[in-house]
Amino acid sequence: MGNKKRFIVSGGGTGGHIFPAISIAKAIMRIDPNAEIMFVGAHGRMEMEKVPAAGFKIIGLPIQGLQRSSIFKNISFLPKLLISLFKCRSIIKEFKPDAVIGVGGYASAPLLRTAQRMGIPTLIQEQNSYAGVTNKWLSRNANCICVAYDGMEKFFPKDKIVFTGNPVRQDLQSLTASATDATNFFGLNPNLRTVLVVGGSLGARTINDSIVANLDLLLKQRIQIIWQTGKIYYDKVLTEVAKSNVENQQNLHIYQFINRMDLAYTAADVIVSRAGAGTISELCLVGKPTILVPSPNVAEDHQTKNAQALTQRGAAVMVPDSEAVASIGDKIKMMLENDDKMVSMRIKMREMGIKNSDELIANEVFKLIKK
């Protein structure tokens, strides 16, 4: 095996875990092109497709999460956990990693816990401003905990915390596209202000419903809307927009998914978004006035806490999910009418942005194995 360094990256379940994990792996490879990296994920989850597509090997565990909605759905949890722990021990003995990195998700708990028991250095990347139960538990024996928000010592041992931010897509590290590029790409009117509406890669029903309900108010303003609905909501949104008969529908640019988010962010004057950890990190680098509508359907309500970390510093405005349909139109209108506030929010957003987080985390991994 020689001196080749080996690393296991574990976690997934959603794009918010998977894409940062891939970014960290690529940063490790930039530092040491001879390094060998293996991913460990959960069977049937998104990582089993996305990680191989990025060029990395992945092994799946039969692990599942605890279901809060039904106790009967948890009958198979313990057997699957025990099988996963046994498999993790086998993976580690065979692969012999120098360090193990956990980014959250079902698979990270059994793998990191097994690595800790076997004396392998472990690093946790906590993306949210409110740490989950699993990462708090794993942190007791972790060697390093990389975080993206201040005040995380209330969850983790202070001497293990390193402030690195969250990895974001390379094309968003610095927006180099011009306003003209963005205008041409989306077919925009350069004389109108632009509102970008996004709900994550899968879309967000409440955000879509809110825009539909407020179309008449919004399109009476001198604005245009770039709107990513998500695949499952796209047809429904198109139908509802067509039925609405509101004027100026030519100023709506509706997409299932936007492949050039760098251009969408460049075009935007105001952004309406969910408050996932990765999205927040992107928005801080982009530095645009933002209205956050946190999803209520996440563990520990962490999106609300992510949003509050920005609103407390005047960097964003938060609208509770339950109030979005009634108030999102007025919030957008008020923001566009207050140029001073928009300038202030741009400045405060950018103050919170951290570039090259993937490389900062990768460097911490190499520090572990040098120790």
mmCIF file of C-alpha atoms in Angstrom:
data_model
loop_
_atom_site.group_PDB
_atom_site.id
_atom_site.type_symbol
_atom_site.label_atom_id
_atom_site.label_comp_id
_atom_site.label_asym_id
_atom_site.label_seq_id
_atom_site.Cartn_x
_atom_site.Cartn_y
_atom_site.Cartn_z
ATOM 1 C CA MET A 1 0.000 0.000 0.000
ATOM 2 C CA GLY A 2 3.018 2.310 0.372
ATOM 3 C CA ASN A 3 2.567 5.863 1.629
ATOM 4 C CA LYS A 4 -0.590 6.640 -0.322
ATOM 5 C CA LYS A 5 -3.045 8.486 1.933
ATOM 6 C CA ARG A 6 -6.542 7.053 2.165
ATOM 7 C CA PHE A 7 -9.701 8.789 3.281
ATOM 8 C CA ILE A 8 -13.326 7.792 3.730
ATOM 9 C CA VAL A 9 -16.042 10.433 3.314
ATOM 10 C CA SER A 10 -19.418 9.480 4.710
ATOM 11 C CA GLY A 11 -22.900 10.960 4.645
ATOM 12 C CA GLY A 12 -25.565 12.057 2.228
ATOM 13 C CA GLY A 13 -29.306 11.702 1.829
ATOM 14 C CA THR A 14 -29.787 15.161 0.309
ATOM 15 C CA GLY A 15 -27.862 17.425 -2.038
ATOM 16 C CA GLY A 16 -27.078 19.615 0.978
ATOM 17 C CA HIS A 17 -24.873 16.835 2.349
ATOM 18 C CA ILE A 18 -23.657 15.227 -0.880
ATOM 19 C CA PHE A 19 -22.319 18.217 -2.811
ATOM 20 C CA PRO A 20 -20.227 19.564 0.095
ATOM 21 C CA ALA A 21 -18.859 16.033 0.591
ATOM 22 C CA ILE A 22 -17.815 15.843 -3.052
ATOM 23 C CA SER A 23 -16.278 19.331 -2.826
ATOM 24 C CA ILE A 24 -14.179 18.263 0.174
ATOM 25 C CA ALA A 25 -13.053 15.107 -1.635
ATOM 26 C CA LYS A 26 -12.001 17.121 -4.685
ATOM 27 C CA ALA A 27 -10.113 19.580 -2.458
ATOM 28 C CA ILE A 28 -8.230 16.655 -0.877
ATOM 29 C CA MET A 29 -7.292 15.462 -4.375
ATOM 30 C CA ARG A 30 -6.033 18.934 -5.305
ATOM 31 C CA ILE A 31 -3.760 18.920 -2.265
ATOM 32 C CA ASP A 32 -2.629 15.319 -2.800
ATOM 33 C CA PRO A 33 -3.416 13.944 -6.276
ATOM 34 C CA ASN A 34 -2.206 10.496 -5.134
ATOM 35 C CA ALA A 35 -4.746 10.269 -2.310
ATOM 36 C CA GLU A 36 -7.364 7.531 -2.477
ATOM 37 C CA ILE A 37 -10.907 8.391 -1.448
ATOM 38 C CA MET A 38 -13.878 6.148 -0.795
ATOM 39 C CA PHE A 39 -17.418 7.261 0.021
ATOM 40 C CA VAL A 40 -19.830 5.405 2.270
ATOM 41 C CA GLY A 41 -23.521 6.204 1.860
ATOM 42 C CA ALA A 42 -26.958 4.711 2.434
ATOM 43 C CA HIS A 43 -28.640 2.296 0.026
ATOM 44 C CA GLY A 44 -31.343 3.928 -2.065
ATOM 45 C CA ARG A 45 -30.290 7.490 -1.288
ATOM 46 C CA MET A 46 -29.156 10.205 -3.683
ATOM 47 C CA GLU A 47 -25.463 9.758 -2.970
ATOM 48 C CA MET A 48 -25.441 6.288 -4.573
ATOM 49 C CA GLU A 49 -26.014 8.061 -7.912
ATOM 50 C CA LYS A 50 -24.312 11.441 -7.482
ATOM 51 C CA VAL A 51 -21.006 10.261 -6.014
ATOM 52 C CA PRO A 52 -20.114 7.813 -8.845
ATOM 53 C CA ALA A 53 -21.148 10.517 -11.327
ATOM 54 C CA ALA A 54 -18.480 12.734 -9.727
ATOM 55 C CA GLY A 55 -15.874 10.024 -10.251
ATOM 56 C CA PHE A 56 -15.621 8.476 -6.778
ATOM 57 C CA LYS A 57 -16.249 4.948 -5.512
ATOM 58 C CA ILE A 58 -19.063 4.493 -2.991
ATOM 59 C CA ILE A 59 -20.231 1.620 -0.800
ATOM 60 C CA GLY A 60 -23.812 1.585 0.467
ATOM 61 C CA LEU A 61 -25.038 0.658 3.953
ATOM 62 C CA PRO A 62 -28.545 -0.656 4.713
ATOM 63 C CA ILE A 63 -28.995 2.109 7.293
ATOM 64 C CA GLN A 64 -32.196 4.127 7.633
ATOM 65 C CA GLY A 65 -33.246 7.074 9.758
ATOM 66 C CA LEU A 66 -35.620 6.937 12.686
ATOM 67 C CA GLN A 67 -39.188 7.716 11.586
ATOM 68 C CA ARG A 68 -40.895 10.158 13.927
ATOM 69 C CA SER A 69 -44.252 9.726 12.203
ATOM 70 C CA SER A 70 -44.761 6.016 12.880
ATOM 71 C CA ILE A 71 -43.230 3.672 15.448
ATOM 72 C CA PHE A 72 -43.973 0.670 13.219
ATOM 73 C CA LYS A 73 -41.672 2.015 10.509
ATOM 74 C CA ASN A 74 -38.802 1.726 13.001
ATOM 75 C CA ILE A 75 -39.081 -2.041 13.487
ATOM 76 C CA SER A 76 -36.260 -2.677 11.027
ATOM 77 C CA PHE A 77 -34.079 0.192 12.304
ATOM 78 C CA LEU A 78 -32.059 -1.766 14.886
ATOM 79 C CA PRO A 79 -31.265 -4.782 12.653
ATOM 80 C CA LYS A 80 -30.175 -2.456 9.846
ATOM 81 C CA LEU A 81 -28.043 -0.453 12.272
ATOM 82 C CA LEU A 82 -26.296 -3.583 13.562
ATOM 83 C CA ILE A 83 -25.648 -4.829 10.018
ATOM 84 C CA SER A 84 -24.308 -1.380 9.066
ATOM 85 C CA LEU A 85 -21.954 -1.281 12.070
ATOM 86 C CA PHE A 86 -20.595 -4.718 11.170
ATOM 87 C CA LYS A 87 -20.123 -3.650 7.543
ATOM 88 C CA CYS A 88 -18.407 -0.401 8.592
ATOM 89 C CA ARG A 89 -15.845 -2.374 10.590
ATOM 90 C CA SER A 90 -15.173 -4.578 7.571
ATOM 91 C CA ILE A 91 -14.824 -1.528 5.262
ATOM 92 C CA ILE A 92 -12.357 0.178 7.591
ATOM 93 C CA LYS A 93 -10.246 -2.956 8.136
ATOM 94 C CA GLU A 94 -10.005 -3.533 4.390
ATOM 95 C CA PHE A 95 -9.530 0.067 3.186
ATOM 96 C CA LYS A 96 -7.328 1.207 6.112
ATOM 97 C CA PRO A 97 -8.166 4.932 5.996
ATOM 98 C CA ASP A 98 -5.855 7.521 7.506
ATOM 99 C CA ALA A 99 -8.894 9.611 8.461
ATOM 100 C CA VAL A 100 -12.681 9.534 8.182
ATOM 101 C CA ILE A 101 -14.810 12.591 7.355
ATOM 102 C CA GLY A 102 -18.507 12.826 8.224
ATOM 103 C CA VAL A 103 -20.781 15.386 6.565
ATOM 104 C CA GLY A 104 -24.135 14.316 8.035
ATOM 105 C CA GLY A 105 -26.780 11.912 6.822
ATOM 106 C CA TYR A 106 -27.746 8.376 7.803
ATOM 107 C CA ALA A 107 -24.464 6.659 6.929
ATOM 108 C CA SER A 108 -22.132 9.006 8.787
ATOM 109 C CA ALA A 109 -23.167 7.913 12.286
ATOM 110 C CA PRO A 110 -22.276 4.194 12.140
ATOM 111 C CA LEU A 111 -19.133 4.820 10.087
ATOM 112 C CA LEU A 112 -17.696 7.586 12.274
ATOM 113 C CA ARG A 113 -18.575 5.771 15.474
ATOM 114 C CA THR A 114 -16.856 2.616 14.219
ATOM 115 C CA ALA A 115 -13.793 4.596 13.108
ATOM 116 C CA GLN A 116 -13.574 6.278 16.515
ATOM 117 C CA ARG A 117 -13.679 2.909 18.284
ATOM 118 C CA MET A 118 -10.918 1.643 15.975
ATOM 119 C CA GLY A 119 -8.684 4.641 16.715
ATOM 120 C CA ILE A 120 -9.021 6.302 13.296
ATOM 121 C CA PRO A 121 -8.943 10.144 13.336
ATOM 122 C CA THR A 122 -12.378 11.606 12.533
ATOM 123 C CA LEU A 123 -13.544 15.008 11.345
ATOM 124 C CA ILE A 124 -17.144 16.238 11.434
ATOM 125 C CA GLN A 125 -18.430 18.927 9.111
ATOM 126 C CA GLU A 126 -21.489 20.538 10.735
ATOM 127 C CA GLN A 127 -23.280 22.671 8.159
ATOM 128 C CA ASN A 128 -26.095 24.164 10.207
ATOM 129 C CA SER A 129 -26.237 26.792 12.931
ATOM 130 C CA TYR A 130 -28.070 24.285 15.146
ATOM 131 C CA ALA A 131 -26.241 20.978 15.476
ATOM 132 C CA GLY A 132 -28.141 17.735 15.081
ATOM 133 C CA VAL A 133 -28.323 15.031 17.747
ATOM 134 C CA THR A 134 -26.026 12.646 15.850
ATOM 135 C CA ASN A 135 -23.198 15.136 15.375
ATOM 136 C CA LYS A 136 -23.408 16.245 19.005
ATOM 137 C CA TRP A 137 -23.056 12.604 20.046
ATOM 138 C CA LEU A 138 -20.189 11.919 17.626
ATOM 139 C CA SER A 139 -18.345 15.103 18.632
ATOM 140 C CA ARG A 140 -17.333 13.644 22.000
ATOM 141 C CA ASN A 141 -14.754 11.456 20.309
ATOM 142 C CA ALA A 142 -14.151 13.431 17.099
ATOM 143 C CA ASN A 143 -10.758 15.031 16.582
ATOM 144 C CA CYS A 144 -11.965 18.105 14.677
ATOM 145 C CA ILE A 145 -15.335 19.773 14.052
ATOM 146 C CA CYS A 146 -15.586 22.193 11.126
ATOM 147 C CA VAL A 147 -18.435 24.689 11.459
ATOM 148 C CA ALA A 148 -20.030 27.493 9.448
ATOM 149 C CA TYR A 149 -21.573 29.628 12.203
ATOM 150 C CA ASP A 150 -20.406 31.452 15.307
ATOM 151 C CA GLY A 151 -21.461 30.239 18.744
ATOM 152 C CA MET A 152 -21.178 26.495 18.030
ATOM 153 C CA GLU A 153 -19.383 25.895 21.332
ATOM 154 C CA LYS A 154 -22.840 25.456 22.868
ATOM 155 C CA PHE A 155 -23.025 22.165 20.951
ATOM 156 C CA PHE A 156 -19.405 21.009 20.647
ATOM 157 C CA PRO A 157 -16.159 21.028 22.674
ATOM 158 C CA LYS A 158 -14.657 24.456 22.068
ATOM 159 C CA ASP A 159 -11.105 23.194 21.594
ATOM 160 C CA LYS A 160 -12.163 20.973 18.671
ATOM 161 C CA ILE A 161 -14.026 23.648 16.672
ATOM 162 C CA VAL A 162 -12.558 25.169 13.500
ATOM 163 C CA PHE A 163 -14.494 27.861 11.627
ATOM 164 C CA THR A 164 -14.351 26.946 7.938
ATOM 165 C CA GLY A 165 -17.768 27.750 6.466
ATOM 166 C CA ASN A 166 -19.626 25.387 4.150
ATOM 167 C CA PRO A 167 -18.275 24.284 0.759
ATOM 168 C CA VAL A 168 -20.186 25.672 -2.210
ATOM 169 C CA ARG A 169 -20.040 25.010 -5.946
ATOM 170 C CA GLN A 170 -16.837 26.213 -7.597
ATOM 171 C CA ASP A 171 -18.684 28.461 -10.057
ATOM 172 C CA LEU A 172 -20.104 30.451 -7.130
ATOM 173 C CA GLN A 173 -16.807 31.140 -5.358
ATOM 174 C CA SER A 174 -16.728 34.410 -7.291
ATOM 175 C CA LEU A 175 -19.316 35.474 -9.839
ATOM 176 C CA THR A 176 -17.410 36.354 -12.988
ATOM 177 C CA ALA A 177 -20.342 36.472 -15.431
ATOM 178 C CA SER A 178 -21.537 39.892 -16.529
ATOM 179 C CA ALA A 179 -25.068 41.252 -16.235
ATOM 180 C CA THR A 180 -25.237 41.122 -20.024
ATOM 181 C CA ASP A 181 -24.366 37.402 -19.992
ATOM 182 C CA ALA A 182 -27.170 36.752 -17.502
ATOM 183 C CA THR A 183 -29.672 38.916 -19.392
ATOM 184 C CA ASN A 184 -28.974 37.132 -22.658
ATOM 185 C CA PHE A 185 -29.042 33.657 -21.129
ATOM 186 C CA PHE A 186 -32.503 34.070 -19.561
ATOM 187 C CA GLY A 187 -33.932 36.440 -22.183
ATOM 188 C CA LEU A 188 -34.460 39.205 -19.635
ATOM 189 C CA ASN A 189 -35.487 42.829 -20.053
ATOM 190 C CA PRO A 190 -32.440 44.881 -18.958
ATOM 191 C CA ASN A 191 -34.707 47.748 -17.849
ATOM 192 C CA LEU A 192 -36.555 45.703 -15.218
ATOM 193 C CA ARG A 193 -35.437 44.576 -11.791
ATOM 194 C CA THR A 194 -35.183 40.812 -11.360
ATOM 195 C CA VAL A 195 -36.496 38.594 -8.564
ATOM 196 C CA LEU A 196 -34.993 35.093 -8.365
ATOM 197 C CA VAL A 197 -37.237 32.471 -6.753
ATOM 198 C CA VAL A 198 -35.685 29.125 -5.773
ATOM 199 C CA GLY A 199 -36.762 26.330 -3.458
ATOM 200 C CA GLY A 200 -33.772 24.009 -3.595
ATOM 201 C CA SER A 201 -33.095 21.350 -6.232
ATOM 202 C CA LEU A 202 -36.441 19.638 -5.561
ATOM 203 C CA GLY A 203 -38.469 22.841 -5.275
ATOM 204 C CA ALA A 204 -40.565 24.104 -2.369
ATOM 205 C CA ARG A 205 -44.355 23.909 -2.472
ATOM 206 C CA THR A 206 -44.946 26.846 -0.113
ATOM 207 C CA ILE A 207 -42.660 29.169 -2.082
ATOM 208 C CA ASN A 208 -44.338 28.187 -5.351
ATOM 209 C CA ASP A 209 -47.819 28.666 -3.866
ATOM 210 C CA SER A 210 -46.754 32.042 -2.474
ATOM 211 C CA ILE A 211 -45.582 33.363 -5.832
ATOM 212 C CA VAL A 212 -48.718 32.072 -7.597
ATOM 213 C CA ALA A 213 -50.933 33.735 -4.970
ATOM 214 C CA ASN A 214 -49.114 37.053 -5.347
ATOM 215 C CA LEU A 215 -48.590 37.150 -9.117
ATOM 216 C CA ASP A 216 -50.986 40.029 -9.722
ATOM 217 C CA LEU A 217 -49.294 42.218 -7.084
ATOM 218 C CA LEU A 218 -45.794 41.292 -8.235
ATOM 219 C CA LEU A 219 -46.267 41.712 -11.973
ATOM 220 C CA LYS A 220 -47.778 45.153 -11.494
ATOM 221 C CA GLN A 221 -44.323 46.214 -10.298
ATOM 222 C CA ARG A 222 -41.537 46.893 -12.774
ATOM 223 C CA ILE A 223 -39.995 43.478 -12.195
ATOM 224 C CA GLN A 224 -39.368 40.163 -13.891
ATOM 225 C CA ILE A 225 -39.111 36.784 -12.158
ATOM 226 C CA ILE A 226 -36.692 33.914 -12.717
ATOM 227 C CA TRP A 227 -38.471 31.006 -11.056
ATOM 228 C CA GLN A 228 -37.105 27.541 -10.354
ATOM 229 C CA THR A 229 -40.138 25.456 -9.404
ATOM 230 C CA GLY A 230 -38.545 22.035 -8.977
ATOM 231 C CA LYS A 231 -39.409 19.086 -11.210
ATOM 232 C CA ILE A 232 -42.459 17.825 -9.301
ATOM 233 C CA TYR A 233 -44.137 21.260 -9.181
ATOM 234 C CA TYR A 234 -43.324 22.534 -12.673
ATOM 235 C CA ASP A 235 -46.466 21.426 -14.543
ATOM 236 C CA LYS A 236 -48.738 22.515 -11.694
ATOM 237 C CA VAL A 237 -47.164 25.972 -11.611
ATOM 238 C CA LEU A 238 -47.499 26.409 -15.387
ATOM 239 C CA THR A 239 -51.185 25.428 -15.191
ATOM 240 C CA GLU A 240 -51.921 27.801 -12.317
ATOM 241 C CA VAL A 241 -50.080 30.680 -13.975
ATOM 242 C CA ALA A 242 -52.042 30.139 -17.207
ATOM 243 C CA LYS A 243 -55.335 30.120 -15.275
ATOM 244 C CA SER A 244 -54.470 33.293 -13.373
ATOM 245 C CA ASN A 245 -54.831 35.580 -16.431
ATOM 246 C CA VAL A 246 -52.560 38.176 -14.808
ATOM 247 C CA GLU A 247 -50.954 40.779 -17.031
ATOM 248 C CA ASN A 248 -47.260 40.886 -18.002
ATOM 249 C CA GLN A 249 -46.775 37.110 -17.979
ATOM 250 C CA GLN A 250 -43.959 37.658 -20.475
ATOM 251 C CA ASN A 251 -41.940 38.767 -17.434
ATOM 252 C CA LEU A 252 -42.113 35.278 -15.929
ATOM 253 C CA HIS A 253 -39.203 32.937 -16.724
ATOM 254 C CA ILE A 254 -40.178 29.564 -15.264
ATOM 255 C CA TYR A 255 -37.869 26.532 -15.080
ATOM 256 C CA GLN A 256 -37.912 23.078 -13.531
ATOM 257 C CA PHE A 257 -34.244 23.440 -12.664
ATOM 258 C CA ILE A 258 -31.640 26.120 -13.364
ATOM 259 C CA ASN A 259 -28.299 24.712 -14.478
ATOM 260 C CA ARG A 260 -26.544 28.097 -14.495
ATOM 261 C CA MET A 261 -27.117 29.347 -10.975
ATOM 262 C CA ASP A 262 -24.112 31.635 -11.343
ATOM 263 C CA LEU A 263 -26.008 33.531 -14.051
ATOM 264 C CA ALA A 264 -29.266 33.459 -12.060
ATOM 265 C CA TYR A 265 -27.531 34.961 -9.024
ATOM 266 C CA THR A 266 -25.811 37.556 -11.228
ATOM 267 C CA ALA A 267 -29.160 38.636 -12.686
ATOM 268 C CA ALA A 268 -30.991 38.823 -9.347
ATOM 269 C CA ASP A 269 -31.759 42.023 -7.489
ATOM 270 C CA VAL A 270 -33.729 40.149 -4.808
ATOM 271 C CA ILE A 271 -33.754 36.425 -4.006
ATOM 272 C CA VAL A 272 -36.522 34.337 -2.413
ATOM 273 C CA SER A 273 -35.212 31.047 -1.053
ATOM 274 C CA ARG A 274 -35.355 28.248 1.497
ATOM 275 C CA ALA A 275 -32.716 28.338 4.246
ATOM 276 C CA GLY A 276 -30.728 25.126 3.891
ATOM 277 C CA ALA A 277 -27.141 25.349 5.074
ATOM 278 C CA GLY A 278 -25.587 25.041 1.622
ATOM 279 C CA THR A 279 -27.984 27.570 0.135
ATOM 280 C CA ILE A 280 -27.222 30.063 2.913
ATOM 281 C CA SER A 281 -23.490 29.708 2.273
ATOM 282 C CA GLU A 282 -24.029 30.352 -1.441
ATOM 283 C CA LEU A 283 -26.195 33.391 -0.744
ATOM 284 C CA CYS A 284 -23.573 34.904 1.569
ATOM 285 C CA LEU A 285 -20.927 34.642 -1.159
ATOM 286 C CA VAL A 286 -23.331 36.032 -3.758
ATOM 287 C CA GLY A 287 -24.276 38.928 -1.492
ATOM 288 C CA LYS A 288 -27.785 39.747 -2.732
ATOM 289 C CA PRO A 289 -30.798 40.950 -0.672
ATOM 290 C CA THR A 290 -32.697 37.809 0.293
ATOM 291 C CA ILE A 291 -36.055 36.776 1.727
ATOM 292 C CA LEU A 292 -35.732 33.404 3.460
ATOM 293 C CA VAL A 293 -38.689 31.054 3.894
ATOM 294 C CA PRO A 294 -37.358 28.236 6.124
ATOM 295 C CA SER A 295 -38.761 24.759 5.589
ATOM 296 C CA PRO A 296 -40.615 23.508 8.682
ATOM 297 C CA ASN A 297 -40.119 19.888 7.604
ATOM 298 C CA VAL A 298 -36.534 19.407 8.787
ATOM 299 C CA ALA A 299 -34.955 17.987 11.938
ATOM 300 C CA GLU A 300 -34.668 20.381 14.901
ATOM 301 C CA ASP A 301 -36.188 23.133 12.710
ATOM 302 C CA HIS A 302 -32.605 23.941 11.699
ATOM 303 C CA GLN A 303 -33.566 26.041 8.657
ATOM 304 C CA THR A 304 -35.287 28.578 10.905
ATOM 305 C CA LYS A 305 -32.156 28.748 13.050
ATOM 306 C CA ASN A 306 -29.974 29.143 9.934
ATOM 307 C CA ALA A 307 -32.174 32.025 8.793
ATOM 308 C CA GLN A 308 -32.086 33.665 12.224
ATOM 309 C CA ALA A 309 -28.278 33.683 12.113
ATOM 310 C CA LEU A 310 -28.614 36.047 9.115
ATOM 311 C CA THR A 311 -31.618 38.090 10.204
ATOM 312 C CA GLN A 312 -30.017 38.867 13.573
ATOM 313 C CA ARG A 313 -27.227 40.623 11.672
ATOM 314 C CA GLY A 314 -29.553 42.413 9.274
ATOM 315 C CA ALA A 315 -28.300 40.341 6.324
ATOM 316 C CA ALA A 316 -31.684 38.885 5.300
ATOM 317 C CA VAL A 317 -35.426 38.954 5.951
ATOM 318 C CA MET A 318 -37.230 35.859 7.209
ATOM 319 C CA VAL A 319 -40.850 34.930 6.475
ATOM 320 C CA PRO A 320 -42.254 31.904 8.374
ATOM 321 C CA ASP A 321 -43.552 29.160 6.094
ATOM 322 C CA SER A 322 -47.073 29.551 7.497
ATOM 323 C CA GLU A 323 -47.142 33.280 6.591
ATOM 324 C CA ALA A 324 -45.511 33.148 3.155
ATOM 325 C CA VAL A 325 -48.646 32.882 0.987
ATOM 326 C CA ALA A 326 -50.205 35.883 2.681
ATOM 327 C CA SER A 327 -47.166 38.145 2.883
ATOM 328 C CA ILE A 328 -44.434 37.283 0.372
ATOM 329 C CA GLY A 329 -45.692 39.732 -2.265
ATOM 330 C CA ASP A 330 -45.661 42.650 0.157
ATOM 331 C CA LYS A 331 -42.213 41.672 1.457
ATOM 332 C CA ILE A 332 -40.746 41.649 -2.052
ATOM 333 C CA LYS A 333 -42.425 44.971 -2.918
ATOM 334 C CA MET A 334 -41.193 46.645 0.287
ATOM 335 C CA MET A 335 -37.635 45.421 -0.246
ATOM 336 C CA LEU A 336 -37.486 46.669 -3.837
ATOM 337 C CA GLU A 337 -38.734 50.079 -2.697
ATOM 338 C CA ASN A 338 -35.980 50.464 -0.083
ATOM 339 C CA ASP A 339 -32.661 50.920 -1.883
ATOM 340 C CA ASP A 340 -30.760 51.800 1.309
ATOM 341 C CA LYS A 341 -31.828 48.573 2.981
ATOM 342 C CA MET A 342 -30.871 46.558 -0.088
ATOM 343 C CA VAL A 343 -27.383 48.074 -0.099
ATOM 344 C CA SER A 344 -26.993 47.364 3.619
ATOM 345 C CA MET A 345 -28.113 43.751 3.187
ATOM 346 C CA ARG A 346 -25.636 43.215 0.333
ATOM 347 C CA ILE A 347 -22.776 44.415 2.539
ATOM 348 C CA LYS A 348 -23.807 42.328 5.559
ATOM 349 C CA MET A 349 -24.377 39.208 3.454
ATOM 350 C CA ARG A 350 -20.900 39.431 1.951
ATOM 351 C CA GLU A 351 -19.359 39.951 5.395
ATOM 352 C CA MET A 352 -20.655 36.488 6.308
ATOM 353 C CA GLY A 353 -19.378 34.763 3.145
ATOM 354 C CA ILE A 354 -16.367 32.439 3.317
ATOM 355 C CA LYS A 355 -14.488 31.411 0.198
ATOM 356 C CA ASN A 356 -12.544 28.180 -0.327
ATOM 357 C CA SER A 357 -14.250 26.362 2.556
ATOM 358 C CA ASP A 358 -13.594 23.004 0.897
ATOM 359 C CA GLU A 359 -9.837 23.636 0.954
ATOM 360 C CA LEU A 360 -9.949 24.868 4.560
ATOM 361 C CA ILE A 361 -11.651 21.619 5.581
ATOM 362 C CA ALA A 362 -9.272 19.488 3.509
ATOM 363 C CA ASN A 363 -6.313 21.174 5.196
ATOM 364 C CA GLU A 364 -7.773 20.271 8.596
ATOM 365 C CA VAL A 365 -7.982 16.646 7.460
ATOM 366 C CA PHE A 366 -4.284 16.635 6.569
ATOM 367 C CA LYS A 367 -3.433 18.271 9.910
ATOM 368 C CA LEU A 368 -5.150 15.357 11.651
ATOM 369 C CA ILE A 369 -3.058 12.716 9.979
ATOM 370 C CA LYS A 370 0.166 14.676 10.579
ATOM 371 C CA LYS A 371 -0.587 14.619 14.304
#
